[in-house]
Short mmCIF file of C-alpha atoms in Angstrom, two decimals:
data_model
loop_
_atom_site.label_atom_id
_atom_site.label_comp_id
_atom_site.label_asym_id
_atom_site.label_seq_id
_atom_site.Cartn_x
_atom_site.Cartn_y
_atom_site.Cartn_z
CA UNK K 1 27.40 275.57 121.20
CA UNK K 2 24.93 277.97 119.86
CA UNK K 3 21.39 277.30 118.74
CA UNK K 4 22.12 277.97 115.17
CA UNK K 5 25.13 275.55 115.11
CA UNK K 6 22.81 272.76 116.91
CA UNK K 7 20.20 273.14 114.19
CA UNK K 8 23.05 272.78 111.62
CA UNK K 9 24.17 269.57 113.17
CA UNK K 10 20.55 268.22 113.15
CA UNK K 11 20.11 269.37 109.51
CA UNK K 12 23.39 267.64 108.53
CA UNK K 13 22.40 264.37 110.30
CA UNK K 14 18.96 264.28 108.66
CA UNK K 15 20.45 265.24 105.27
CA UNK K 16 22.92 262.32 105.71
CA UNK K 17 20.16 259.92 106.47
CA UNK K 18 18.12 261.05 103.50
CA UNK K 19 21.14 260.79 101.15
CA UNK K 20 21.96 257.38 102.45
CA UNK K 21 18.41 256.41 101.95
CA UNK K 22 18.38 257.61 98.28
CA UNK K 23 21.67 255.76 97.55
CA UNK K 24 20.12 252.48 99.05
CA UNK K 25 16.89 252.99 97.08
CA UNK K 26 18.91 253.58 93.88
CA UNK K 27 20.50 250.24 94.04
CA UNK K 28 17.38 248.33 94.47
CA UNK K 29 15.99 245.84 91.81
CA UNK K 30 12.88 247.89 91.36
CA UNK K 31 14.81 251.01 90.72
CA UNK K 32 17.38 249.41 88.34
CA UNK K 33 14.35 247.95 86.23
CA UNK K 34 12.86 251.50 86.12
CA UNK K 35 15.99 252.93 85.14
CA UNK K 36 16.39 250.31 82.27
CA UNK K 37 13.01 251.06 80.90
CA UNK K 38 12.83 254.80 81.25
CA UNK K 39 16.45 255.87 81.49
CA UNK K 40 16.16 257.71 84.81
CA UNK K 41 15.34 257.27 88.49
CA UNK K 42 12.08 257.35 89.93
CA UNK K 43 10.96 260.83 91.35
CA UNK K 44 11.14 259.68 94.88
CA UNK K 45 14.66 258.49 94.67
CA UNK K 46 15.48 261.77 92.88
CA UNK K 47 13.94 263.75 95.78
CA UNK K 48 15.73 261.67 98.43
CA UNK K 49 19.13 262.31 96.76
CA UNK K 50 18.59 265.95 95.94
CA UNK K 51 16.90 266.85 99.34
CA UNK K 52 19.49 264.81 101.33
CA UNK K 53 22.56 266.56 99.45
CA UNK K 54 20.94 269.94 100.06
CA UNK K 55 20.28 269.34 103.64
CA UNK K 56 23.67 267.93 104.26
CA UNK K 57 25.38 270.85 102.63
CA UNK K 58 23.23 273.42 104.39
CA UNK K 59 23.80 271.60 107.79
CA UNK K 60 27.54 271.72 107.23
CA UNK K 61 27.39 275.51 106.29
CA UNK K 62 25.39 276.31 109.27
CA UNK K 63 27.82 274.43 111.58
CA UNK K 64 30.97 276.02 109.98
CA UNK K 65 29.65 279.72 109.58
CA UNK K 66 26.45 279.95 111.69
CA UNK K 67 26.25 281.55 115.04
CA UNK K 68 29.14 283.88 114.69
CA UNK K 69 29.62 286.81 117.07
CA UNK K 70 27.49 289.89 116.23
CA UNK K 71 29.14 293.36 116.35
CA UNK K 72 27.18 296.19 117.89
#
């Protein structure tokens, strides 16, 4: 396994953890109360969800397409 794919796996795992943390935070009582009064999630929860999704997608793409053979 190449270095790029290894970084992709680590990025995908970190993204999955961030996404899971964001989903858990969204279901908390304080987050639901904030959403009722303001109509949106807190900034921290939004960053967890967006950052986790982007890192997960980027990690998957690196695993699938990264580290290909180079032509000389």
